[in-house]
Short mmCIF file of C-alpha atoms in Angstrom, two decimals:
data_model
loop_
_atom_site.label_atom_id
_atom_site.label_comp_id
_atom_site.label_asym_id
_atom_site.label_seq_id
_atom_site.Cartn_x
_atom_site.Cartn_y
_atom_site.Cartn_z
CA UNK A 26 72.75 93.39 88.46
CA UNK A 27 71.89 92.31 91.97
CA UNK A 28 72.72 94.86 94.82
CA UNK A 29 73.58 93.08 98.24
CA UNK A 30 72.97 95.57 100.93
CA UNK A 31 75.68 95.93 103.17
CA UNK A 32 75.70 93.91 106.50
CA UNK A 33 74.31 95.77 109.54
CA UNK A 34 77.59 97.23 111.84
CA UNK A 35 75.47 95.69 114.82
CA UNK A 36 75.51 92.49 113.47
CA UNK A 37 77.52 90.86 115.99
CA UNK A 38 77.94 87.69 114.27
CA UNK A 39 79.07 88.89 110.99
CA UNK A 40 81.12 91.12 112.69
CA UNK A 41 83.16 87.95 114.34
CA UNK A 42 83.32 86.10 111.13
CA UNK A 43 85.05 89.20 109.04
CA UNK A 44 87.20 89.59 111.97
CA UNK A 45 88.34 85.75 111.65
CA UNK A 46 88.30 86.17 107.58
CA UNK A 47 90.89 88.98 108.12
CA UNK A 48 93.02 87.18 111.27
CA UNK A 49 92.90 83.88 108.80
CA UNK A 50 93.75 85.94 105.48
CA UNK A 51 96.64 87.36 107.20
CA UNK A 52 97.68 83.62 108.69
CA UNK A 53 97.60 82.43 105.28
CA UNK A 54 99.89 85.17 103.92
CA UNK A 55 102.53 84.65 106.63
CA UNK A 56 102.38 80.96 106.05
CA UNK A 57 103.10 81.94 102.59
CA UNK A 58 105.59 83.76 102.88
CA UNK A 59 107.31 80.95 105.12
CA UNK A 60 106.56 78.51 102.86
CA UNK A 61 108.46 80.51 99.64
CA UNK A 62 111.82 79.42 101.72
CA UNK A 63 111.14 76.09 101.84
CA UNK A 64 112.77 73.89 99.21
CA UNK A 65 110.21 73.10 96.80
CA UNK A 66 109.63 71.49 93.63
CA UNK A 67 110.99 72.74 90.01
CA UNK A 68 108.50 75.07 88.42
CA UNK A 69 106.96 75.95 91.58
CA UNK A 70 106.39 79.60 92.02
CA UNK A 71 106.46 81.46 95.22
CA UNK A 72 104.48 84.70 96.34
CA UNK A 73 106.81 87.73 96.28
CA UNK A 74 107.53 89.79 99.12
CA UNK A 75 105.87 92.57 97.80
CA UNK A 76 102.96 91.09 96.25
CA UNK A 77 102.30 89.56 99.59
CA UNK A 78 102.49 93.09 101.29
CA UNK A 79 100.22 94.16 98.29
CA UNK A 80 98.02 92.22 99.39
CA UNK A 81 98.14 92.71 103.17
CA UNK A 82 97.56 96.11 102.72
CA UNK A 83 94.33 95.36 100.98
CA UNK A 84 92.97 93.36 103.25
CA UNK A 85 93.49 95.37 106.11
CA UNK A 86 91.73 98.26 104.04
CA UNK A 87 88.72 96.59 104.05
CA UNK A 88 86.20 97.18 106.64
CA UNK A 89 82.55 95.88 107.43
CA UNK A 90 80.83 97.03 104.59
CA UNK A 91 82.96 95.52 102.06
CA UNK A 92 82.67 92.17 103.72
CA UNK A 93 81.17 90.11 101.17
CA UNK A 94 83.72 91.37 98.95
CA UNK A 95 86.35 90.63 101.19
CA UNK A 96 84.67 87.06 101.27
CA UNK A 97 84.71 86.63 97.24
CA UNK A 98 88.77 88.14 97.18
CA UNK A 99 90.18 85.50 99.60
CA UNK A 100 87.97 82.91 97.87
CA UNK A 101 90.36 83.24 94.84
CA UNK A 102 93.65 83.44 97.35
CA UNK A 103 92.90 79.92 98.29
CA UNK A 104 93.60 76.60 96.47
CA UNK A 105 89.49 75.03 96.57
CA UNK A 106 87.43 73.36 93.44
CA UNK A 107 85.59 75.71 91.07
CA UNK A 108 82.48 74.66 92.71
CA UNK A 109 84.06 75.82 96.02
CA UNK A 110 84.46 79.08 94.88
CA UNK A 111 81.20 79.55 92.96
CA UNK A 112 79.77 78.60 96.41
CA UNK A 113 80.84 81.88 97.62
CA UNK A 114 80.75 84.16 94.66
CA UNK A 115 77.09 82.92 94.36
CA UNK A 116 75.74 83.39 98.05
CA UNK A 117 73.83 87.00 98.67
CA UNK A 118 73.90 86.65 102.18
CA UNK A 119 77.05 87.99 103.76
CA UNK A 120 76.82 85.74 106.35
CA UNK A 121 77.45 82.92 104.20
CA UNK A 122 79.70 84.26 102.07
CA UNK A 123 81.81 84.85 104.84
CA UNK A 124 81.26 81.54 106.64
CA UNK A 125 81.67 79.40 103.57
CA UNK A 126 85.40 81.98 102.92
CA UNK A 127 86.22 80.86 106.26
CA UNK A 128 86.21 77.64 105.66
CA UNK A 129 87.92 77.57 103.16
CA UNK A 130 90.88 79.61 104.37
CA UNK A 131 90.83 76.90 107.86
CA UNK A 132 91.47 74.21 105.29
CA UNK A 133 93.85 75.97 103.68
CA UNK A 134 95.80 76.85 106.52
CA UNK A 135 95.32 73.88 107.87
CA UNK A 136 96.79 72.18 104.85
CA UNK A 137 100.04 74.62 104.75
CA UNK A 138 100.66 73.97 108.36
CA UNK A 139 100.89 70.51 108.15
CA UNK A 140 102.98 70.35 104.72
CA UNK A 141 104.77 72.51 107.14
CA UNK A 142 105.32 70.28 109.30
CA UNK A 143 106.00 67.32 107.41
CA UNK A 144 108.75 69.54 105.62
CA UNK A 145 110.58 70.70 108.66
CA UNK A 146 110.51 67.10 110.14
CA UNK A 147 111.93 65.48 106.66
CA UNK A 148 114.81 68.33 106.57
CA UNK A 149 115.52 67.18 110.30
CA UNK A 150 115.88 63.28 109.73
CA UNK A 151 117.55 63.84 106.37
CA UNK A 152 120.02 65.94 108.46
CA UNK A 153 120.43 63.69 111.26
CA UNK A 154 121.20 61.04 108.98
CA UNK A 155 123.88 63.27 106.67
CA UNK A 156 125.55 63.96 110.08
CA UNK A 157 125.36 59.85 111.01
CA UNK A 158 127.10 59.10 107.43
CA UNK A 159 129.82 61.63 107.82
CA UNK A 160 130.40 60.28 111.60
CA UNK A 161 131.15 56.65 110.21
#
């Protein structure tokens, strides 16, 4: 079994990019948690409230020494490829693990934020155009 020593508390950088991986980890929870009350499609399942708290709490447990495993956690919150994830879980730098997390979770969020989007503006035409119907 490797052992990955744990990233230096003066490491500035790494530092910044656990910060992000926690700021984005919590993002993506919230935007989950938004998402589960939007209509969605039969068979879909959502992410309870208390699983999502469960999880919060975790996170926010975690300080700078655990970063990599932090890093290899959220890799497994987020929809990505196999070889996505085995991109992370295989790094031994921190610093890449983390970077390579964080870019995942941007597209992630990314992705939920503009399926957001799209949602919220559909419900509003498809309600502008009940009330247009129902005025005629």
């Amino acid at each position: 079994m490797l052992i990955v020593p744990a990233p230096s508390p003066k490491d500035t950088e790494v530092q910044a990019l656990f910060g992000t991986l926690k700021t984005l980890s919590r993002e993506l929870l919230t935007l989950l948690r938004l998402t589960s009350l939007l209509p969605r499609r039969s068979g879909a399942s959502g992410l309870t409230p208390m699983l999502a708290r469960r999880i919060e709490m975790f996170i926010a447990k975690k300080d700078i020494s655990e970063a990599g495993s932090l890093a290899d956690f959220v890799s497994n919150l987020v929809e990505a490829t196999l070889e996505e994830k085995l991109q992370i879980l295989s790094a031994i730098d921190v610093r890449t693990r983390l970077e390579r997390a964080v870019e995942l979770l941007n597209k992630q969020v990314s992705a939920i934020k503009g399926n957001i989007k799209i949602t919220s503006m559909t419900d509003r035409k498809s309600t502008r155009l009940n009330s247009s119907h129902q005025y005629y």
